Amino acid sequence: MEEPEMQLKVKKVTDKFTESMYVLANEPSVALYRLQEHVRRSLPELAQHKSDMQSWEEQSQGAIYTVEYACSAIKNMTDSSVYFKSIDSLLKHAIAMKDQLNAAQGRSTAGPQAKNPPASS
């Protein structure tokens, strides 16, 4: 055999070998195996991220509830200012009435004592 003919045969053999290796490397079962390995390696980390995210979501929901409750309480306090003003005016009125009663009692107790001097014996 001549040299060029030998090189052609060697090239054909290596090309066929390369093609066979390429087909084997990209066979669907090999691709599925690689996919399975990738999932096996990355799944624990993804599960941890999911757990962390759920925990953060629970904490966030709790904080949101607390803020909404505080806002509601503040709004209710603001709305109750009308009632506090009414209570304030009623207390002032009650104090004024009490002062009037005390003044009237003071006059009624002071008046008869002046009219009736103590008896001497």
JSON list of C-alpha atoms in Angstrom, two decimals:
[
{"chain": "A", "resi": 1, "resn": "MET", "atom": "CA", "xyz": [0.00, 0.00, 0.00]},
{"chain": "A", "resi": 2, "resn": "GLU", "atom": "CA", "xyz": [1.11, 3.42, -0.78]},
{"chain": "A", "resi": 3, "resn": "GLU", "atom": "CA", "xyz": [1.49, 6.21, 1.72]},
{"chain": "A", "resi": 4, "resn": "PRO", "atom": "CA", "xyz": [-1.37, 8.45, 0.48]},
{"chain": "A", "resi": 5, "resn": "GLU", "atom": "CA", "xyz": [-3.71, 5.46, 0.35]},
{"chain": "A", "resi": 6, "resn": "MET", "atom": "CA", "xyz": [-2.75, 4.55, 3.91]},
{"chain": "A", "resi": 7, "resn": "GLN", "atom": "CA", "xyz": [-3.33, 8.09, 5.10]},
{"chain": "A", "resi": 8, "resn": "LEU", "atom": "CA", "xyz": [-6.77, 8.11, 3.49]},
{"chain": "A", "resi": 9, "resn": "LYS", "atom": "CA", "xyz": [-7.70, 4.86, 5.25]},
{"chain": "A", "resi": 10, "resn": "VAL", "atom": "CA", "xyz": [-6.36, 6.15, 8.57]},
{"chain": "A", "resi": 11, "resn": "LYS", "atom": "CA", "xyz": [-8.35, 9.37, 8.11]},
{"chain": "A", "resi": 12, "resn": "LYS", "atom": "CA", "xyz": [-11.53, 7.38, 7.39]},
{"chain": "A", "resi": 13, "resn": "VAL", "atom": "CA", "xyz": [-10.97, 5.21, 10.48]},
{"chain": "A", "resi": 14, "resn": "THR", "atom": "CA", "xyz": [-10.33, 8.21, 12.72]},
{"chain": "A", "resi": 15, "resn": "ASP", "atom": "CA", "xyz": [-13.34, 10.05, 11.29]},
{"chain": "A", "resi": 16, "resn": "LYS", "atom": "CA", "xyz": [-15.57, 7.04, 11.94]},
{"chain": "A", "resi": 17, "resn": "PHE", "atom": "CA", "xyz": [-14.10, 6.68, 15.44]},
{"chain": "A", "resi": 18, "resn": "THR", "atom": "CA", "xyz": [-14.68, 10.39, 16.15]},
{"chain": "A", "resi": 19, "resn": "GLU", "atom": "CA", "xyz": [-18.24, 10.17, 14.84]},
{"chain": "A", "resi": 20, "resn": "SER", "atom": "CA", "xyz": [-18.91, 7.10, 16.99]},
{"chain": "A", "resi": 21, "resn": "MET", "atom": "CA", "xyz": [-17.53, 8.85, 20.07]},
{"chain": "A", "resi": 22, "resn": "TYR", "atom": "CA", "xyz": [-19.63, 11.92, 19.30]},
{"chain": "A", "resi": 23, "resn": "VAL", "atom": "CA", "xyz": [-22.79, 9.78, 18.96]},
{"chain": "A", "resi": 24, "resn": "LEU", "atom": "CA", "xyz": [-22.02, 7.93, 22.20]},
{"chain": "A", "resi": 25, "resn": "ALA", "atom": "CA", "xyz": [-21.29, 11.16, 24.07]},
{"chain": "A", "resi": 26, "resn": "ASN", "atom": "CA", "xyz": [-24.55, 12.73, 22.89]},
{"chain": "A", "resi": 27, "resn": "GLU", "atom": "CA", "xyz": [-26.76, 9.69, 23.19]},
{"chain": "A", "resi": 28, "resn": "PRO", "atom": "CA", "xyz": [-30.05, 10.48, 24.94]},
{"chain": "A", "resi": 29, "resn": "SER", "atom": "CA", "xyz": [-29.35, 8.11, 27.83]},
{"chain": "A", "resi": 30, "resn": "VAL", "atom": "CA", "xyz": [-26.03, 9.87, 28.47]},
{"chain": "A", "resi": 31, "resn": "ALA", "atom": "CA", "xyz": [-27.77, 13.23, 28.30]},
{"chain": "A", "resi": 32, "resn": "LEU", "atom": "CA", "xyz": [-30.36, 12.03, 30.78]},
{"chain": "A", "resi": 33, "resn": "TYR", "atom": "CA", "xyz": [-27.60, 10.75, 33.05]},
{"chain": "A", "resi": 34, "resn": "ARG", "atom": "CA", "xyz": [-25.90, 14.14, 32.94]},
{"chain": "A", "resi": 35, "resn": "LEU", "atom": "CA", "xyz": [-29.19, 15.85, 33.64]},
{"chain": "A", "resi": 36, "resn": "GLN", "atom": "CA", "xyz": [-29.80, 13.52, 36.58]},
{"chain": "A", "resi": 37, "resn": "GLU", "atom": "CA", "xyz": [-26.34, 14.27, 37.98]},
{"chain": "A", "resi": 38, "resn": "HIS", "atom": "CA", "xyz": [-26.94, 17.98, 37.65]},
{"chain": "A", "resi": 39, "resn": "VAL", "atom": "CA", "xyz": [-30.28, 17.72, 39.45]},
{"chain": "A", "resi": 40, "resn": "ARG", "atom": "CA", "xyz": [-28.76, 15.53, 42.17]},
{"chain": "A", "resi": 41, "resn": "ARG", "atom": "CA", "xyz": [-26.01, 18.10, 42.78]},
{"chain": "A", "resi": 42, "resn": "SER", "atom": "CA", "xyz": [-28.18, 21.22, 42.67]},
{"chain": "A", "resi": 43, "resn": "LEU", "atom": "CA", "xyz": [-31.38, 19.96, 44.36]},
{"chain": "A", "resi": 44, "resn": "PRO", "atom": "CA", "xyz": [-30.19, 20.22, 48.00]},
{"chain": "A", "resi": 45, "resn": "GLU", "atom": "CA", "xyz": [-29.16, 23.83, 47.47]},
{"chain": "A", "resi": 46, "resn": "LEU", "atom": "CA", "xyz": [-32.46, 24.64, 45.79]},
{"chain": "A", "resi": 47, "resn": "ALA", "atom": "CA", "xyz": [-34.38, 22.97, 48.63]},
{"chain": "A", "resi": 48, "resn": "GLN", "atom": "CA", "xyz": [-32.44, 25.07, 51.15]},
{"chain": "A", "resi": 49, "resn": "HIS", "atom": "CA", "xyz": [-33.22, 28.24, 49.19]},
{"chain": "A", "resi": 50, "resn": "LYS", "atom": "CA", "xyz": [-36.90, 27.29, 49.13]},
{"chain": "A", "resi": 51, "resn": "SER", "atom": "CA", "xyz": [-36.89, 26.72, 52.88]},
{"chain": "A", "resi": 52, "resn": "ASP", "atom": "CA", "xyz": [-35.15, 30.06, 53.47]},
{"chain": "A", "resi": 53, "resn": "MET", "atom": "CA", "xyz": [-37.63, 31.87, 51.24]},
{"chain": "A", "resi": 54, "resn": "GLN", "atom": "CA", "xyz": [-40.58, 30.32, 53.06]},
{"chain": "A", "resi": 55, "resn": "SER", "atom": "CA", "xyz": [-39.11, 31.36, 56.40]},
{"chain": "A", "resi": 56, "resn": "TRP", "atom": "CA", "xyz": [-38.57, 34.92, 55.14]},
{"chain": "A", "resi": 57, "resn": "GLU", "atom": "CA", "xyz": [-42.10, 34.99, 53.78]},
{"chain": "A", "resi": 58, "resn": "GLU", "atom": "CA", "xyz": [-43.50, 33.99, 57.19]},
{"chain": "A", "resi": 59, "resn": "GLN", "atom": "CA", "xyz": [-41.42, 36.66, 58.92]},
{"chain": "A", "resi": 60, "resn": "SER", "atom": "CA", "xyz": [-42.52, 39.24, 56.36]},
{"chain": "A", "resi": 61, "resn": "GLN", "atom": "CA", "xyz": [-46.17, 38.31, 56.77]},
{"chain": "A", "resi": 62, "resn": "GLY", "atom": "CA", "xyz": [-45.82, 38.69, 60.54]},
{"chain": "A", "resi": 63, "resn": "ALA", "atom": "CA", "xyz": [-44.20, 42.10, 60.17]},
{"chain": "A", "resi": 64, "resn": "ILE", "atom": "CA", "xyz": [-46.87, 43.21, 57.69]},
{"chain": "A", "resi": 65, "resn": "TYR", "atom": "CA", "xyz": [-49.61, 42.12, 60.09]},
{"chain": "A", "resi": 66, "resn": "THR", "atom": "CA", "xyz": [-47.94, 44.02, 62.94]},
{"chain": "A", "resi": 67, "resn": "VAL", "atom": "CA", "xyz": [-47.63, 47.20, 60.87]},
{"chain": "A", "resi": 68, "resn": "GLU", "atom": "CA", "xyz": [-51.22, 46.97, 59.64]},
{"chain": "A", "resi": 69, "resn": "TYR", "atom": "CA", "xyz": [-52.43, 46.43, 63.22]},
{"chain": "A", "resi": 70, "resn": "ALA", "atom": "CA", "xyz": [-50.42, 49.43, 64.43]},
{"chain": "A", "resi": 71, "resn": "CYS", "atom": "CA", "xyz": [-51.79, 51.61, 61.62]},
{"chain": "A", "resi": 72, "resn": "SER", "atom": "CA", "xyz": [-55.32, 50.51, 62.47]},
{"chain": "A", "resi": 73, "resn": "ALA", "atom": "CA", "xyz": [-54.76, 51.32, 66.15]},
{"chain": "A", "resi": 74, "resn": "ILE", "atom": "CA", "xyz": [-53.41, 54.78, 65.29]},
{"chain": "A", "resi": 75, "resn": "LYS", "atom": "CA", "xyz": [-56.35, 55.45, 62.98]},
{"chain": "A", "resi": 76, "resn": "ASN", "atom": "CA", "xyz": [-58.77, 54.39, 65.71]},
{"chain": "A", "resi": 77, "resn": "MET", "atom": "CA", "xyz": [-56.99, 56.68, 68.19]},
{"chain": "A", "resi": 78, "resn": "THR", "atom": "CA", "xyz": [-57.26, 59.56, 65.72]},
{"chain": "A", "resi": 79, "resn": "ASP", "atom": "CA", "xyz": [-60.94, 58.83, 65.17]},
{"chain": "A", "resi": 80, "resn": "SER", "atom": "CA", "xyz": [-61.55, 58.72, 68.92]},
{"chain": "A", "resi": 81, "resn": "SER", "atom": "CA", "xyz": [-60.40, 62.31, 69.41]},
{"chain": "A", "resi": 82, "resn": "VAL", "atom": "CA", "xyz": [-64.05, 63.40, 68.94]},
{"chain": "A", "resi": 83, "resn": "TYR", "atom": "CA", "xyz": [-65.04, 61.23, 71.90]},
{"chain": "A", "resi": 84, "resn": "PHE", "atom": "CA", "xyz": [-62.17, 62.55, 74.02]},
{"chain": "A", "resi": 85, "resn": "LYS", "atom": "CA", "xyz": [-63.26, 66.14, 73.28]},
{"chain": "A", "resi": 86, "resn": "SER", "atom": "CA", "xyz": [-66.80, 65.25, 74.29]},
{"chain": "A", "resi": 87, "resn": "ILE", "atom": "CA", "xyz": [-65.54, 63.63, 77.51]},
{"chain": "A", "resi": 88, "resn": "ASP", "atom": "CA", "xyz": [-63.40, 66.70, 78.19]},
{"chain": "A", "resi": 89, "resn": "SER", "atom": "CA", "xyz": [-66.36, 69.07, 77.82]},
{"chain": "A", "resi": 90, "resn": "LEU", "atom": "CA", "xyz": [-68.56, 66.81, 79.98]},
{"chain": "A", "resi": 91, "resn": "LEU", "atom": "CA", "xyz": [-65.87, 66.70, 82.68]},
{"chain": "A", "resi": 92, "resn": "LYS", "atom": "CA", "xyz": [-65.53, 70.50, 82.60]},
{"chain": "A", "resi": 93, "resn": "HIS", "atom": "CA", "xyz": [-69.29, 70.79, 82.86]},
{"chain": "A", "resi": 94, "resn": "ALA", "atom": "CA", "xyz": [-69.35, 68.31, 85.77]},
{"chain": "A", "resi": 95, "resn": "ILE", "atom": "CA", "xyz": [-66.58, 70.24, 87.56]},
{"chain": "A", "resi": 96, "resn": "ALA", "atom": "CA", "xyz": [-68.48, 73.50, 87.06]},
{"chain": "A", "resi": 97, "resn": "MET", "atom": "CA", "xyz": [-71.66, 71.88, 88.43]},
{"chain": "A", "resi": 98, "resn": "LYS", "atom": "CA", "xyz": [-69.74, 70.53, 91.43]},
{"chain": "A", "resi": 99, "resn": "ASP", "atom": "CA", "xyz": [-68.29, 73.99, 92.08]},
{"chain": "A", "resi": 100, "resn": "GLN", "atom": "CA", "xyz": [-71.80, 75.46, 91.92]},
{"chain": "A", "resi": 101, "resn": "LEU", "atom": "CA", "xyz": [-73.07, 72.81, 94.34]},
{"chain": "A", "resi": 102, "resn": "ASN", "atom": "CA", "xyz": [-70.16, 73.45, 96.71]},
{"chain": "A", "resi": 103, "resn": "ALA", "atom": "CA", "xyz": [-70.79, 77.19, 96.54]},
{"chain": "A", "resi": 104, "resn": "ALA", "atom": "CA", "xyz": [-74.51, 76.71, 97.14]},
{"chain": "A", "resi": 105, "resn": "GLN", "atom": "CA", "xyz": [-73.81, 74.39, 100.09]},
{"chain": "A", "resi": 106, "resn": "GLY", "atom": "CA", "xyz": [-71.29, 76.86, 101.46]},
{"chain": "A", "resi": 107, "resn": "ARG", "atom": "CA", "xyz": [-73.85, 79.67, 101.33]},
{"chain": "A", "resi": 108, "resn": "SER", "atom": "CA", "xyz": [-76.60, 77.56, 102.80]},
{"chain": "A", "resi": 109, "resn": "THR", "atom": "CA", "xyz": [-74.42, 76.41, 105.71]},
{"chain": "A", "resi": 110, "resn": "ALA", "atom": "CA", "xyz": [-72.93, 79.87, 106.28]},
{"chain": "A", "resi": 111, "resn": "GLY", "atom": "CA", "xyz": [-76.31, 81.67, 106.08]},
{"chain": "A", "resi": 112, "resn": "PRO", "atom": "CA", "xyz": [-78.20, 79.93, 108.94]},
{"chain": "A", "resi": 113, "resn": "GLN", "atom": "CA", "xyz": [-75.22, 80.18, 111.29]},
{"chain": "A", "resi": 114, "resn": "ALA", "atom": "CA", "xyz": [-75.14, 83.95, 110.89]},
{"chain": "A", "resi": 115, "resn": "LYS", "atom": "CA", "xyz": [-78.89, 84.23, 111.48]},
{"chain": "A", "resi": 116, "resn": "ASN", "atom": "CA", "xyz": [-78.89, 82.00, 114.56]},
{"chain": "A", "resi": 117, "resn": "PRO", "atom": "CA", "xyz": [-76.23, 83.20, 116.99]},
{"chain": "A", "resi": 118, "resn": "PRO", "atom": "CA", "xyz": [-75.14, 80.68, 119.54]},
{"chain": "A", "resi": 119, "resn": "ALA", "atom": "CA", "xyz": [-77.28, 80.63, 122.66]},
{"chain": "A", "resi": 120, "resn": "SER", "atom": "CA", "xyz": [-75.76, 82.04, 125.84]},
{"chain": "A", "resi": 121, "resn": "SER", "atom": "CA", "xyz": [-76.55, 80.70, 129.21]}
]
